[in-house]
Backbone as a chain_set.jsonl record, in Angstrom:
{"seq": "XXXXXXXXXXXXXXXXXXXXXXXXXXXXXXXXXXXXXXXXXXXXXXXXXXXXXXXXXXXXXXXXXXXXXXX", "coords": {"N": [[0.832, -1.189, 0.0], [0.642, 2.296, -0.67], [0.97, 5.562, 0.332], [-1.197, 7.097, -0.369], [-2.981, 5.354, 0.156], [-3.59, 3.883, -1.697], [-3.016, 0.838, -4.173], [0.736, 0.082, -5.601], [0.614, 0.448, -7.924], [-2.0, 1.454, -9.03], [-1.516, 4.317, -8.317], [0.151, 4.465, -10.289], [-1.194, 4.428, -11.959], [-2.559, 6.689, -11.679], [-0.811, 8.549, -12.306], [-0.045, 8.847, -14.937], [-2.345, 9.52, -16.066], [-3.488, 11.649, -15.187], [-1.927, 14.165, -16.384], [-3.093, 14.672, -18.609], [-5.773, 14.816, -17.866], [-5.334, 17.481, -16.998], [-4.435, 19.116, -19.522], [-6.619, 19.334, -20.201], [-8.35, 20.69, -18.66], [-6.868, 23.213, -18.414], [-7.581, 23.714, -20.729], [-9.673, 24.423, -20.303], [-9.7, 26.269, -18.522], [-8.134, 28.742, -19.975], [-10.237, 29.031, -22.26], [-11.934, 30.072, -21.423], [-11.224, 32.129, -20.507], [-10.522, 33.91, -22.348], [-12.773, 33.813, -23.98], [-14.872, 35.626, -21.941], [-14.683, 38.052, -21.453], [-14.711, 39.174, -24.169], [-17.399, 38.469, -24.133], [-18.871, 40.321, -22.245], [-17.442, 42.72, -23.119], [-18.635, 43.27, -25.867], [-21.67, 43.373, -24.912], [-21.677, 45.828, -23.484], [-21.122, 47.397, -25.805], [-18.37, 47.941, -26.427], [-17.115, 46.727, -28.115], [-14.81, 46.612, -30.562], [-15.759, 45.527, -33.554], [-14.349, 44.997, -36.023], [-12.082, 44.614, -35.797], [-11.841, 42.74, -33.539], [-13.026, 40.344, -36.079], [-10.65, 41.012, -37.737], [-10.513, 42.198, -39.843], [-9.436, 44.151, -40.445], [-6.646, 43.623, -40.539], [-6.645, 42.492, -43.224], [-7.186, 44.494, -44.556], [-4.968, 46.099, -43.712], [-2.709, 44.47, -45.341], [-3.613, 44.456, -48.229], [-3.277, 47.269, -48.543], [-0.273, 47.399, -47.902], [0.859, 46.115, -50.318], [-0.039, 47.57, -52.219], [1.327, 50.374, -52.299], [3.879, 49.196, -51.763], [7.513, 49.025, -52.433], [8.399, 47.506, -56.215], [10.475, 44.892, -56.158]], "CA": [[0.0, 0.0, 0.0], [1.227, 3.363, -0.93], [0.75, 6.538, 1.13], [-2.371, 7.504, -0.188], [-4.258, 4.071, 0.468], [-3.678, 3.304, -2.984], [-1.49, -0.188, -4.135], [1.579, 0.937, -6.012], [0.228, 0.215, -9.327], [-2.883, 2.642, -8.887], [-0.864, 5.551, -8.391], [0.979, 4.75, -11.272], [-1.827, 5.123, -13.418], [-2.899, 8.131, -11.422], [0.298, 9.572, -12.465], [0.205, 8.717, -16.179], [-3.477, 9.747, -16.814], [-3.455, 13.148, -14.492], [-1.36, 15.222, -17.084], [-4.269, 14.503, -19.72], [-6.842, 15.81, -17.485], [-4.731, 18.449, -16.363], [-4.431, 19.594, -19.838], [-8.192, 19.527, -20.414], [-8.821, 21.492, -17.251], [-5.999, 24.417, -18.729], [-7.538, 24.534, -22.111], [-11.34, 24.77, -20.694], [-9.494, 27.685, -18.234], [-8.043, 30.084, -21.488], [-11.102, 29.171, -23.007], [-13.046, 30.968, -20.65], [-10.447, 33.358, -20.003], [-10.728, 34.496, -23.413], [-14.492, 34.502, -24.051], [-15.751, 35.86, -21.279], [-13.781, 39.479, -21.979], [-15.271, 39.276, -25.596], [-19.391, 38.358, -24.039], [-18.667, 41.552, -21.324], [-17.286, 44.282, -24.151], [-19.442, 43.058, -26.594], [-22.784, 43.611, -24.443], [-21.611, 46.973, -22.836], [-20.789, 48.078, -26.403], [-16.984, 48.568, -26.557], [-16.388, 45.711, -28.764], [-14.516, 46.777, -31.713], [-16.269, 43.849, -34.071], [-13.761, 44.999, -37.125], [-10.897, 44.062, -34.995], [-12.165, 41.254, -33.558], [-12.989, 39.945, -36.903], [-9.502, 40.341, -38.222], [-10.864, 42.956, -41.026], [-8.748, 45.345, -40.29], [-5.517, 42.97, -41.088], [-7.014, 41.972, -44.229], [-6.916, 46.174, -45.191], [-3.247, 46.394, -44.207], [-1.989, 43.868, -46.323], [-3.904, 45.195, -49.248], [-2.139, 48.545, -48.662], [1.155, 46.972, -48.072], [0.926, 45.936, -51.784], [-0.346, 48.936, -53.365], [2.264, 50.956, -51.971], [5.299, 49.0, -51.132], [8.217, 49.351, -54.335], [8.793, 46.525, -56.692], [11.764, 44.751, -56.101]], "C": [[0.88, 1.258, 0.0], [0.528, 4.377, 0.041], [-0.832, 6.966, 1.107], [-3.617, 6.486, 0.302], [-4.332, 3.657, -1.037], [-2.436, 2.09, -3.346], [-0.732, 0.966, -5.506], [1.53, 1.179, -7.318], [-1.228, 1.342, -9.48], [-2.455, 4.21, -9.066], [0.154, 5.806, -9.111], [0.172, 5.173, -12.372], [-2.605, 5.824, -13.177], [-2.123, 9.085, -12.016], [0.448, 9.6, -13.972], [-1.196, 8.99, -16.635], [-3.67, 11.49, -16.394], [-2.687, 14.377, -15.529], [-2.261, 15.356, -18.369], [-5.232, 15.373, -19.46], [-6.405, 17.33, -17.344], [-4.469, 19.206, -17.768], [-5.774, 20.166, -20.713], [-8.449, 21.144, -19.965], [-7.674, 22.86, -17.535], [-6.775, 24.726, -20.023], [-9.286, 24.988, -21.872], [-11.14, 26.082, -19.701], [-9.119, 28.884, -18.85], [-8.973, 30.144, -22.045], [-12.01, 30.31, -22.611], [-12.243, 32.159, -20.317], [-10.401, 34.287, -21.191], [-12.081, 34.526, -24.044], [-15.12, 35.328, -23.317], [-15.618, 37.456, -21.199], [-14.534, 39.876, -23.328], [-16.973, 39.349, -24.92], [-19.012, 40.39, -23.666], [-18.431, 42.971, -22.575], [-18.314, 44.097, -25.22], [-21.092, 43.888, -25.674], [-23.009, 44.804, -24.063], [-21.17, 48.023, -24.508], [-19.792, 48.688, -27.084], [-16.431, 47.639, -27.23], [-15.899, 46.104, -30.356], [-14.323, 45.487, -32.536], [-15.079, 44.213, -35.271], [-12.418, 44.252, -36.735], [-10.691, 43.03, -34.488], [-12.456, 40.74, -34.296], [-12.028, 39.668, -37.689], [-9.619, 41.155, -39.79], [-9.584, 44.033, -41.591], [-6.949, 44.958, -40.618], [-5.198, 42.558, -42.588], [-6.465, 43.486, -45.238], [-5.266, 46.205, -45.196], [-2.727, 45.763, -45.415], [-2.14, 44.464, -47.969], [-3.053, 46.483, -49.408], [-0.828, 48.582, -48.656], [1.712, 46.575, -49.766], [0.869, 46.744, -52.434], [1.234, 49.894, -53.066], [3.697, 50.899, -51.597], [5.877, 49.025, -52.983], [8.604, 48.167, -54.959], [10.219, 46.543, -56.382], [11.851, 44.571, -57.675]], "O": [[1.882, 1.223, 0.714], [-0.522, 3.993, 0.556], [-1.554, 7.139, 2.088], [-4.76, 6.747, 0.677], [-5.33, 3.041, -1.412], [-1.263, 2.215, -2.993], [-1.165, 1.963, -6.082], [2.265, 1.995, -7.874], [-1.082, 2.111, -10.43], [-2.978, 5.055, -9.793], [0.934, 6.752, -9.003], [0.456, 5.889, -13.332], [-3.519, 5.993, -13.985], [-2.507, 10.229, -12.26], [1.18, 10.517, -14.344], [-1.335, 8.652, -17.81], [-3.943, 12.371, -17.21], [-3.004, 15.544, -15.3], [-2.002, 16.285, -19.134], [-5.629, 16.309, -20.154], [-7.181, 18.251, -17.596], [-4.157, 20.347, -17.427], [-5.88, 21.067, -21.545], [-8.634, 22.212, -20.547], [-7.725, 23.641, -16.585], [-6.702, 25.873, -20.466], [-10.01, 25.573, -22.677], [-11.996, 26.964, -19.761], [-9.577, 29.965, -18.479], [-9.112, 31.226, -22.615], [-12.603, 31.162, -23.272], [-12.79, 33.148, -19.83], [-10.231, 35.483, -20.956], [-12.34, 35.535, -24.699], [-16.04, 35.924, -23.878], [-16.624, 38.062, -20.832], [-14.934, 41.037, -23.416], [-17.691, 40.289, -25.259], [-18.938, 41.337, -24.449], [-19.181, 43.932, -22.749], [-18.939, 45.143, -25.398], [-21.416, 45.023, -26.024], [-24.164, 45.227, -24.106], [-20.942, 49.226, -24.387], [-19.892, 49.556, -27.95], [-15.212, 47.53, -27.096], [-16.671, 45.861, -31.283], [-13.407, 44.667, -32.478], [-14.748, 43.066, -35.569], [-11.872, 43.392, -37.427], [-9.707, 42.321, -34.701], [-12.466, 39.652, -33.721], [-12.004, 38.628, -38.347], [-8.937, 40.793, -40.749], [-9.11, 44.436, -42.653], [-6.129, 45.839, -40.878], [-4.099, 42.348, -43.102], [-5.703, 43.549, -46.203], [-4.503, 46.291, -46.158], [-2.351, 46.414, -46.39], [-1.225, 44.804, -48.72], [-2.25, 46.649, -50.327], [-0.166, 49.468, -49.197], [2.844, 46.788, -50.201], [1.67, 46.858, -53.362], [2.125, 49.858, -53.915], [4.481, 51.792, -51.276], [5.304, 49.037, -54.073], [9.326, 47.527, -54.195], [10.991, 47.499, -56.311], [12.942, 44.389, -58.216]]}, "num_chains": 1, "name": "protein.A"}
């Protein structure tokens, strides 16, 4: 029996399944750490949707072309 009350084989495949969950449980915490910023500005109004859409990257590039000098 191992420390926790577990035999020694238990807490081996506590230890080899735990970094799985553990990267679940990180990607469902950014998830939310990054939506919940977007609901909040969005609802109050301050959500610049062009920006958050990625529109506004789409324009540079276009202008980077028109204006940059042939090599």
């Amino acid at each position: 029996m191992g420390i926790l009350g577990l035999p020694l084989e238990g807490v081996g495949l506590l230890l080899a399944i735990d970094p799985i969950l553990d990267m679940m449980r990180t990607a469902t915490n950014v998830a939310g750490q990054a939506a919940i910023p977007v609901i909040v500005a969005k609802r109050h109004g301050i959500l610049d949707e062009e920006v958050y859409n990625g529109r506004h990257l789409a324009q540079d590039r276009v202008e980077e072309r028109e204006f940059s000098p042939a090599l």
